[in-house]
Amino acid sequence: MQAEVRFNQLLTSNHPDKSIYHLGLKTTQPLNYQPGDWLMVFVENPPSLVDAVLAALHLTGQETLTVKRVGEVTVAEALQSHLEIRLLAPATLNKLKRSFQLSDWPDRQAMMDYADGKDLLDLLSDYPLLTGTAVCDCLTPLAPRYYSIASCKEVVGEHRVDLVYRQVGYQQRGRWRQGLVTTTLSQKNEGDWLEVALSPNRSFKLPDSEASKSSDIIMVAAGTGIAPFIGFCQHWFAASNPVKKGQAWLFFGETHQSKSFLFESQLQQWVQQGLQLRTAFSQDQAEKVYVQDRLWQERAALWPMLMKGAHLYVCGSQKKLWQGVEKTLLAMIVEQQGASFEEAEATLRFWKKAGQVQLDVY
Ligand SMILES: Cc1cc2nc3c(=O)[nH]c(=O)nc-3n(C[C@H](O)[C@H](O)[C@H](O)COP(=O)(O)OP(=O)(O)OC[C@H]3O[C@@H](n4cnc5c(N)ncnc54)[C@H](O)[C@@H]3O)c2cc1C
């Protein structure tokens, strides 16, 4: 589906090292989404990377190959529109290993370590024997990237959908790397078009007031993890939603209050309507403070809510956020229930299975 850019606002304009954007889109067809769902964004590989890869493969680009579900196309078209060259997928490395008898990477972990942050050009420069269209036959399809939807259809309308994304850019091996989709997104202006598709996420949903024993919600986010909670709060505090349900808590973490307090004024408006907002800005004091520290500080208020069935949602980085939050939740269960660590793990597993704890971590 096509979507037109309504706005593409840099939220961290006074932060030199971080570019987080709020992207507003208008879709050509109604989009039947719920807060918590994802939007997939499709873009093509940049011509500069395609040209460099063609040169490294010793190809002109006019050779042809057959791409699954597409058919016969030129290599240039395949590399630009259909095959992943920005990331090195383990499946690609496995196939190349078999086809070209490479003996490196004894196991999957070694392969993942090698692939980390690299693109096809790195591989071709490390293994100059990899040339010709046979290499292209080993590449995985160019995948869309997923983004948590940051709006509520009932509030903004079924043709509008918002995202929050962080532009990826980093230096590795003396070359500047740009995230494929987020770099393309960052260059979009009002009126530009994008290819998108909805991907429902049934396991990250606000409580169903009929089916749930509690309608309290505890949202935990760091960085772009705030995205789905903008949609949750739009729904929760909508004027059309006069029945005030339970409590809504939001724990939000970033680096600096002055540079990266995303959606500050919007969140403060919801605070006026009852949102319990707790923030953790890790770099603002000598000792680092994270959202999990705030959860721990508020455990006397949170524990009774959890015992009554409050839903707890976590969105953001799997490594940086969920690992810390998980540790804190386990410590809370151990302390409050007098449980052993193993019993606490079982309780957390049960909460996750029952949907009381829901994750959107990446
Ligand atoms: C379910 C889900 C929901 C998501 N929701 C969001 C969201 O709401 N907002 C959002 O911004 N993102 C979200 N993401 C991540 C998003 O899908 C993309 O992965 C991300 O935006 C990067 O895409 P890209 O094409 O720009 O970068 P890519 O070209 O895909 O490059 C990303 C890769 O670069 C490498 N990399 C990145 N930084 C560094 C570094 N500093 N050093 C070394 N290597 C590095 C990593 O290998 C990373 O996988 C979500 C992911 C999933 C799976």
Short mmCIF file of C-alpha atoms and ligand atoms in Angstrom, two decimals:
data_model
loop_
_atom_site.label_atom_id
_atom_site.label_comp_id
_atom_site.label_asym_id
_atom_site.label_seq_id
_atom_site.Cartn_x
_atom_site.Cartn_y
_atom_site.Cartn_z
CA MET A 1 0.00 0.00 0.00
CA GLN A 2 1.16 3.52 -0.73
CA ALA A 3 1.41 6.12 2.02
CA GLU A 4 2.06 9.83 1.67
CA VAL A 5 4.31 11.62 4.15
CA ARG A 6 2.32 14.20 6.18
CA PHE A 7 5.26 15.23 8.36
CA ASN A 8 8.69 13.90 9.30
CA GLN A 9 9.69 15.73 12.45
CA LEU A 10 13.12 15.40 14.05
CA LEU A 11 12.40 15.03 17.78
CA THR A 12 16.02 15.27 18.90
CA SER A 13 17.15 18.41 17.06
CA ASN A 14 19.43 19.53 19.89
CA HIS A 15 21.07 16.11 20.25
CA PRO A 16 24.08 15.87 17.91
CA ASP A 17 24.51 12.08 18.30
CA LYS A 18 20.93 10.94 17.98
CA SER A 19 18.28 11.39 15.29
CA ILE A 20 14.85 10.20 16.34
CA TYR A 21 11.94 11.17 14.10
CA HIS A 22 8.17 11.27 14.38
CA LEU A 23 6.77 10.29 10.97
CA GLY A 24 3.14 10.95 10.05
CA LEU A 25 1.70 9.05 7.09
CA LYS A 26 -1.55 9.17 5.16
CA THR A 27 -2.47 5.89 3.47
CA THR A 28 -4.30 5.59 0.16
CA GLN A 29 -6.60 2.92 1.62
CA PRO A 30 -8.10 2.71 5.12
CA LEU A 31 -5.75 0.90 7.48
CA ASN A 32 -7.57 -1.28 9.98
CA TYR A 33 -4.98 -1.25 12.76
CA GLN A 34 -5.01 -1.44 16.54
CA PRO A 35 -2.57 0.22 18.94
CA GLY A 36 0.32 -2.23 19.31
CA ASP A 37 0.37 -3.31 15.64
CA TRP A 38 3.37 -2.81 13.35
CA LEU A 39 3.82 -1.12 10.01
CA MET A 40 6.27 -2.66 7.57
CA VAL A 41 8.22 -0.21 5.42
CA PHE A 42 9.67 -1.31 2.06
CA VAL A 43 12.51 0.55 0.33
CA GLU A 44 15.13 -0.22 -2.33
CA ASN A 45 18.89 -0.50 -1.87
CA PRO A 46 20.83 2.70 -2.64
CA PRO A 47 22.39 2.81 -6.16
CA SER A 48 25.85 3.61 -4.69
CA LEU A 49 25.89 0.34 -2.71
CA VAL A 50 24.48 -1.61 -5.69
CA ASP A 51 27.23 -0.23 -7.97
CA ALA A 52 29.97 -1.04 -5.45
CA VAL A 53 28.63 -4.59 -5.02
CA LEU A 54 28.43 -5.11 -8.82
CA ALA A 55 32.06 -3.98 -9.18
CA ALA A 56 33.18 -6.31 -6.38
CA LEU A 57 31.30 -9.21 -7.99
CA HIS A 58 32.94 -8.43 -11.39
CA LEU A 59 29.50 -8.05 -12.96
CA THR A 60 28.10 -5.37 -15.28
CA GLY A 61 24.58 -5.63 -13.87
CA GLN A 62 23.10 -6.64 -17.23
CA GLU A 63 23.51 -10.37 -16.53
CA THR A 64 20.23 -12.04 -15.61
CA LEU A 65 19.14 -14.26 -12.76
CA THR A 66 15.92 -15.74 -11.45
CA VAL A 67 14.60 -14.30 -8.22
CA LYS A 68 12.06 -16.35 -6.24
CA ARG A 69 8.51 -15.00 -6.58
CA VAL A 70 9.73 -12.34 -9.06
CA GLY A 71 11.10 -14.23 -12.06
CA GLU A 72 13.98 -13.40 -14.39
CA VAL A 73 15.49 -9.92 -13.91
CA THR A 74 18.84 -8.25 -14.49
CA VAL A 75 21.37 -8.55 -11.69
CA ALA A 76 21.27 -4.76 -11.28
CA GLU A 77 17.51 -4.84 -10.71
CA ALA A 78 17.77 -7.84 -8.40
CA LEU A 79 20.37 -6.10 -6.24
CA GLN A 80 18.48 -2.84 -6.16
CA SER A 81 14.94 -4.06 -5.53
CA HIS A 82 14.80 -7.68 -4.47
CA LEU A 83 17.86 -8.90 -2.57
CA GLU A 84 19.33 -8.00 0.83
CA ILE A 85 22.79 -6.48 0.50
CA ARG A 86 22.80 -4.04 3.46
CA LEU A 87 22.77 -6.83 6.05
CA LEU A 88 24.50 -10.21 6.09
CA ALA A 89 21.85 -12.77 6.99
CA PRO A 90 23.09 -16.04 8.54
CA ALA A 91 21.15 -17.87 5.79
CA THR A 92 23.24 -16.07 3.16
CA LEU A 93 26.50 -16.93 4.91
CA ASN A 94 25.43 -20.57 5.27
CA LYS A 95 24.63 -20.85 1.58
CA LEU A 96 27.86 -19.13 0.55
CA LYS A 97 29.80 -21.39 2.91
CA ARG A 98 28.36 -24.44 1.16
CA SER A 99 28.55 -23.11 -2.42
CA PHE A 100 32.08 -21.70 -2.17
CA GLN A 101 33.55 -24.16 0.38
CA LEU A 102 34.38 -21.45 2.89
CA SER A 103 35.76 -22.93 6.07
CA ASP A 104 35.35 -19.97 8.42
CA TRP A 105 32.67 -19.58 11.11
CA PRO A 106 32.62 -22.97 12.88
CA ASP A 107 29.19 -22.32 14.40
CA ARG A 108 26.20 -19.99 14.16
CA GLN A 109 27.52 -17.71 16.90
CA ALA A 110 30.82 -17.22 15.06
CA MET A 111 28.81 -16.45 11.92
CA MET A 112 26.61 -13.90 13.75
CA ASP A 113 29.70 -12.28 15.28
CA TYR A 114 31.24 -11.93 11.82
CA ALA A 115 28.00 -10.55 10.32
CA ASP A 116 27.46 -7.95 13.06
CA GLY A 117 27.14 -4.51 11.46
CA LYS A 118 28.60 -5.68 8.11
CA ASP A 119 27.15 -5.57 4.62
CA LEU A 120 27.74 -7.59 1.45
CA LEU A 121 30.58 -5.29 0.42
CA ASP A 122 32.56 -6.22 3.55
CA LEU A 123 32.12 -9.91 2.77
CA LEU A 124 33.18 -9.46 -0.85
CA SER A 125 36.29 -7.58 0.21
CA ASP A 126 37.15 -10.23 2.85
CA TYR A 127 36.56 -13.10 0.38
CA PRO A 128 37.66 -11.95 -3.10
CA LEU A 129 36.89 -15.42 -4.50
CA LEU A 130 33.19 -14.57 -4.15
CA THR A 131 32.35 -13.30 -7.63
CA GLY A 132 29.66 -13.79 -10.25
CA THR A 133 25.92 -14.33 -10.18
CA ALA A 134 26.32 -17.47 -8.04
CA VAL A 135 26.83 -15.12 -5.08
CA CYS A 136 23.52 -13.40 -5.82
CA ASP A 137 21.79 -16.80 -5.80
CA CYS A 138 22.77 -17.09 -2.12
CA LEU A 139 21.28 -13.75 -1.02
CA THR A 140 18.07 -13.53 1.01
CA PRO A 141 15.09 -11.46 -0.21
CA LEU A 142 15.20 -7.75 0.62
CA ALA A 143 13.09 -7.62 3.77
CA PRO A 144 10.88 -4.76 4.93
CA ARG A 145 11.71 -3.26 8.34
CA TYR A 146 9.11 -3.27 11.12
CA TYR A 147 7.98 -0.20 13.08
CA SER A 148 5.59 -0.06 16.04
CA ILE A 149 2.60 2.09 15.16
CA ALA A 150 2.50 5.26 17.25
CA SER A 151 -1.12 6.31 16.80
CA CYS A 152 -4.66 5.16 17.45
CA LYS A 153 -6.96 4.83 14.43
CA GLU A 154 -10.07 5.80 16.41
CA VAL A 155 -8.40 9.13 17.30
CA VAL A 156 -6.42 10.09 14.16
CA GLY A 157 -8.63 8.39 11.53
CA GLU A 158 -8.24 5.19 9.52
CA HIS A 159 -6.12 6.80 6.79
CA ARG A 160 -3.49 8.09 9.18
CA VAL A 161 -0.70 6.25 10.89
CA ASP A 162 2.34 7.53 12.80
CA LEU A 163 5.74 5.94 13.46
CA VAL A 164 8.76 6.80 15.60
CA TYR A 165 12.12 5.78 14.20
CA ARG A 166 15.76 6.24 15.03
CA GLN A 167 18.07 6.85 12.09
CA VAL A 168 20.82 4.23 12.01
CA GLY A 169 24.31 5.43 11.13
CA TYR A 170 27.70 4.20 12.35
CA GLN A 171 31.34 3.95 11.40
CA GLN A 172 32.84 0.51 10.96
CA ARG A 173 36.15 -0.49 9.33
CA GLY A 174 36.66 3.10 8.22
CA ARG A 175 33.40 3.24 6.27
CA TRP A 176 30.24 5.13 7.24
CA ARG A 177 27.23 2.76 7.31
CA GLN A 178 23.66 3.93 6.91
CA GLY A 179 20.58 2.02 7.95
CA LEU A 180 18.69 1.16 4.79
CA VAL A 181 15.14 2.11 5.71
CA THR A 182 15.76 4.75 8.37
CA THR A 183 18.14 6.69 6.11
CA THR A 184 15.56 6.64 3.32
CA LEU A 185 12.88 7.72 5.80
CA SER A 186 15.02 10.57 7.14
CA GLN A 187 15.24 12.00 3.60
CA LYS A 188 11.48 12.05 3.09
CA ASN A 189 9.54 15.30 3.03
CA GLU A 190 5.87 16.17 3.19
CA GLY A 191 4.19 14.89 0.03
CA ASP A 192 6.72 12.10 -0.66
CA TRP A 193 5.46 8.51 -0.96
CA LEU A 194 6.40 5.24 0.71
CA GLU A 195 5.46 1.57 0.28
CA VAL A 196 4.06 0.15 3.53
CA ALA A 197 1.97 -2.76 4.82
CA LEU A 198 0.23 -3.51 8.09
CA SER A 199 1.47 -6.34 10.29
CA PRO A 200 -0.93 -7.08 13.18
CA ASN A 201 0.62 -7.89 16.55
CA ARG A 202 -1.91 -9.91 18.53
CA SER A 203 0.36 -10.26 21.54
CA PHE A 204 0.75 -6.56 22.36
CA LYS A 205 -2.72 -5.31 23.05
CA LEU A 206 -4.51 -3.13 25.58
CA PRO A 207 -6.60 -5.18 28.03
CA ASP A 208 -9.98 -6.28 26.79
CA SER A 209 -12.24 -4.70 29.43
CA GLU A 210 -14.72 -7.62 29.20
CA ALA A 211 -12.15 -10.40 29.51
CA SER A 212 -9.51 -8.91 31.83
CA LYS A 213 -9.83 -8.90 35.61
CA SER A 214 -7.93 -5.60 35.79
CA SER A 215 -7.65 -2.72 33.37
CA ASP A 216 -4.59 -1.12 34.99
CA ILE A 217 -1.70 -0.80 32.58
CA ILE A 218 2.02 -0.36 33.21
CA MET A 219 3.99 0.69 30.13
CA VAL A 220 7.78 0.54 30.08
CA ALA A 221 9.74 2.11 27.22
CA ALA A 222 13.19 3.30 26.29
CA GLY A 223 13.96 5.40 23.22
CA THR A 224 11.82 4.57 20.20
CA GLY A 225 10.05 2.04 22.43
CA ILE A 226 7.73 4.93 23.30
CA ALA A 227 6.01 4.43 19.91
CA PRO A 228 3.22 1.96 20.73
CA PHE A 229 2.50 3.75 24.01
CA ILE A 230 1.66 6.94 22.12
CA GLY A 231 -1.04 4.85 20.43
CA PHE A 232 -2.07 3.27 23.75
CA CYS A 233 -2.35 6.68 25.46
CA GLN A 234 -4.24 8.26 22.54
CA HIS A 235 -6.78 5.46 22.96
CA TRP A 236 -6.77 5.54 26.76
CA PHE A 237 -7.19 9.31 27.14
CA ALA A 238 -9.44 9.87 24.10
CA ALA A 239 -12.33 12.26 24.64
CA SER A 240 -14.56 9.60 23.05
CA ASN A 241 -13.58 7.20 25.82
CA PRO A 242 -15.39 8.74 28.81
CA VAL A 243 -15.29 5.64 31.00
CA LYS A 244 -12.02 6.08 32.85
CA LYS A 245 -10.72 2.61 33.37
CA GLY A 246 -7.91 1.75 35.72
CA GLN A 247 -4.57 3.39 36.28
CA ALA A 248 -2.12 4.02 33.46
CA TRP A 249 1.58 4.19 34.34
CA LEU A 250 4.34 4.99 31.87
CA PHE A 251 8.04 4.51 32.59
CA PHE A 252 10.14 6.22 29.93
CA GLY A 253 13.91 6.14 29.63
CA GLU A 254 16.32 8.08 27.45
CA THR A 255 19.73 9.67 27.82
CA HIS A 256 19.12 13.39 28.52
CA GLN A 257 16.00 15.22 29.65
CA SER A 258 17.01 18.34 27.68
CA LYS A 259 17.88 16.52 24.44
CA SER A 260 15.81 13.38 24.20
CA PHE A 261 12.62 13.66 26.24
CA LEU A 262 10.49 12.39 23.35
CA PHE A 263 6.88 13.64 23.19
CA GLU A 264 7.39 15.61 26.42
CA SER A 265 4.54 18.08 25.97
CA GLN A 266 2.10 15.40 24.80
CA LEU A 267 3.00 13.18 27.77
CA GLN A 268 2.59 16.11 30.17
CA GLN A 269 -0.92 16.68 28.79
CA TRP A 270 -1.79 13.07 29.55
CA VAL A 271 -0.29 13.51 33.03
CA GLN A 272 -2.96 16.21 33.53
CA GLN A 273 -5.52 13.52 32.63
CA GLY A 274 -4.15 11.00 35.11
CA LEU A 275 -1.13 9.34 33.47
CA GLN A 276 1.45 8.32 36.08
CA LEU A 277 4.68 9.23 34.27
CA ARG A 278 8.10 8.24 35.60
CA THR A 279 11.23 9.10 33.64
CA ALA A 280 14.84 7.97 33.79
CA PHE A 281 17.48 9.99 31.96
CA SER A 282 20.59 7.89 32.23
CA GLN A 283 23.21 10.53 31.45
CA ASP A 284 21.82 13.40 33.52
CA GLN A 285 23.61 12.47 36.75
CA ALA A 286 26.88 10.89 37.76
CA GLU A 287 25.25 7.56 38.53
CA LYS A 288 23.33 6.06 35.59
CA VAL A 289 19.58 5.67 36.17
CA TYR A 290 17.44 3.45 33.95
CA VAL A 291 13.72 2.68 33.73
CA GLN A 292 14.22 -0.56 35.64
CA ASP A 293 15.55 1.51 38.57
CA ARG A 294 12.33 3.55 38.51
CA LEU A 295 10.27 0.34 38.43
CA TRP A 296 12.14 -0.86 41.47
CA GLN A 297 11.58 2.46 43.27
CA GLU A 298 7.83 2.23 42.58
CA ARG A 299 7.45 -1.44 43.48
CA ALA A 300 5.23 -0.71 46.51
CA ALA A 301 2.64 0.84 44.17
CA LEU A 302 3.16 -1.56 41.26
CA TRP A 303 3.08 -4.86 43.13
CA PRO A 304 -0.57 -4.64 44.29
CA MET A 305 -1.55 -3.65 40.74
CA LEU A 306 0.27 -6.66 39.31
CA MET A 307 -1.34 -8.92 41.91
CA LYS A 308 -4.77 -7.69 40.76
CA GLY A 309 -3.86 -8.53 37.15
CA ALA A 310 -2.46 -5.25 35.77
CA HIS A 311 -0.98 -5.65 32.29
CA LEU A 312 2.68 -4.77 31.95
CA TYR A 313 4.05 -3.85 28.52
CA VAL A 314 7.70 -3.44 27.57
CA CYS A 315 8.85 -1.89 24.29
CA GLY A 316 12.37 -1.04 23.13
CA SER A 317 15.70 -2.76 22.84
CA GLN A 318 15.79 -6.47 23.65
CA LYS A 319 19.32 -6.21 25.02
CA LYS A 320 19.40 -2.82 26.68
CA LEU A 321 15.84 -2.60 28.00
CA TRP A 322 14.23 -6.01 28.42
CA GLN A 323 17.25 -7.66 30.05
CA GLY A 324 17.26 -4.96 32.76
CA VAL A 325 13.49 -4.92 33.23
CA GLU A 326 13.34 -8.71 33.41
CA LYS A 327 15.97 -8.73 36.15
CA THR A 328 14.02 -6.11 38.11
CA LEU A 329 10.71 -7.96 37.75
CA LEU A 330 12.36 -11.16 39.00
CA ALA A 331 13.87 -9.30 41.97
CA MET A 332 10.44 -7.81 42.73
CA ILE A 333 8.78 -11.25 42.70
CA VAL A 334 11.52 -12.72 44.91
CA GLU A 335 11.15 -9.87 47.42
CA GLN A 336 7.37 -9.57 47.45
CA GLN A 337 6.52 -13.28 47.37
CA GLY A 338 9.47 -14.55 49.36
CA ALA A 339 10.03 -16.77 46.31
CA SER A 340 13.22 -18.45 45.18
CA PHE A 341 14.79 -17.21 41.95
CA GLU A 342 13.49 -20.31 40.10
CA GLU A 343 9.96 -19.72 41.44
CA ALA A 344 10.18 -16.08 40.36
CA GLU A 345 11.23 -17.20 36.87
CA ALA A 346 8.23 -19.54 36.75
CA THR A 347 5.89 -16.70 37.80
CA LEU A 348 7.28 -14.39 35.11
CA ARG A 349 6.97 -17.18 32.53
CA PHE A 350 3.35 -17.64 33.58
CA TRP A 351 2.63 -13.89 33.35
CA LYS A 352 4.10 -13.84 29.84
CA LYS A 353 2.16 -16.92 28.76
CA ALA A 354 -1.08 -15.50 30.17
CA GLY A 355 -0.50 -12.19 28.39
CA GLN A 356 -0.17 -10.21 31.61
CA VAL A 357 3.38 -9.28 30.60
CA GLN A 358 3.65 -8.40 26.90
CA LEU A 359 6.81 -7.57 24.97
CA ASP A 360 7.55 -5.67 21.77
CA VAL A 361 11.33 -5.79 21.92
CA TYR A 362 13.81 -5.73 19.05
C1 LIG B 1 9.01 -6.00 15.86
C2 LIG B 1 9.91 -4.82 15.62
C3 LIG B 1 9.48 -3.53 15.90
C4 LIG B 1 10.33 -2.45 15.67
N1 LIG B 1 9.90 -1.19 15.95
C5 LIG B 1 10.74 -0.15 15.74
C6 LIG B 1 10.32 1.20 16.02
O1 LIG B 1 9.18 1.46 16.41
N2 LIG B 1 11.20 2.19 15.80
C7 LIG B 1 12.49 1.94 15.34
O2 LIG B 1 13.27 2.89 15.16
N3 LIG B 1 12.90 0.69 15.07
C8 LIG B 1 12.05 -0.34 15.23
N4 LIG B 1 12.47 -1.61 14.92
C9 LIG B 1 13.79 -1.79 14.26
C10 LIG B 1 13.58 -1.59 12.76
O3 LIG B 1 12.78 -2.61 12.23
C11 LIG B 1 14.89 -1.58 11.96
O4 LIG B 1 15.62 -2.73 12.29
C12 LIG B 1 15.73 -0.36 12.28
O5 LIG B 1 14.98 0.81 12.06
C13 LIG B 1 16.96 -0.31 11.37
O6 LIG B 1 16.52 -0.38 10.04
P1 LIG B 1 17.42 0.17 8.86
O7 LIG B 1 16.94 -0.47 7.59
O8 LIG B 1 17.50 1.63 8.88
O9 LIG B 1 18.85 -0.36 9.24
P2 LIG B 1 19.57 -1.65 8.62
O10 LIG B 1 20.11 -1.33 7.29
O11 LIG B 1 18.64 -2.81 8.75
O12 LIG B 1 20.76 -1.76 9.64
C14 LIG B 1 20.51 -2.15 10.96
C15 LIG B 1 21.66 -3.00 11.41
O13 LIG B 1 22.82 -2.19 11.54
C16 LIG B 1 23.63 -2.70 12.57
N5 LIG B 1 23.94 -1.61 13.47
C17 LIG B 1 23.13 -0.60 13.87
N6 LIG B 1 23.79 0.25 14.67
C18 LIG B 1 25.04 -0.23 14.76
C19 LIG B 1 26.20 0.20 15.44
N7 LIG B 1 26.19 1.31 16.17
N8 LIG B 1 27.32 -0.53 15.32
C20 LIG B 1 27.35 -1.67 14.56
N9 LIG B 1 26.27 -2.12 13.90
C21 LIG B 1 25.15 -1.41 14.01
C22 LIG B 1 22.87 -3.79 13.29
O14 LIG B 1 23.35 -5.04 12.80
C23 LIG B 1 21.45 -3.61 12.78
O15 LIG B 1 20.76 -4.81 12.68
C24 LIG B 1 11.64 -2.68 15.16
C25 LIG B 1 12.05 -3.98 14.88
C26 LIG B 1 11.21 -5.03 15.10
C27 LIG B 1 11.69 -6.42 14.79
#
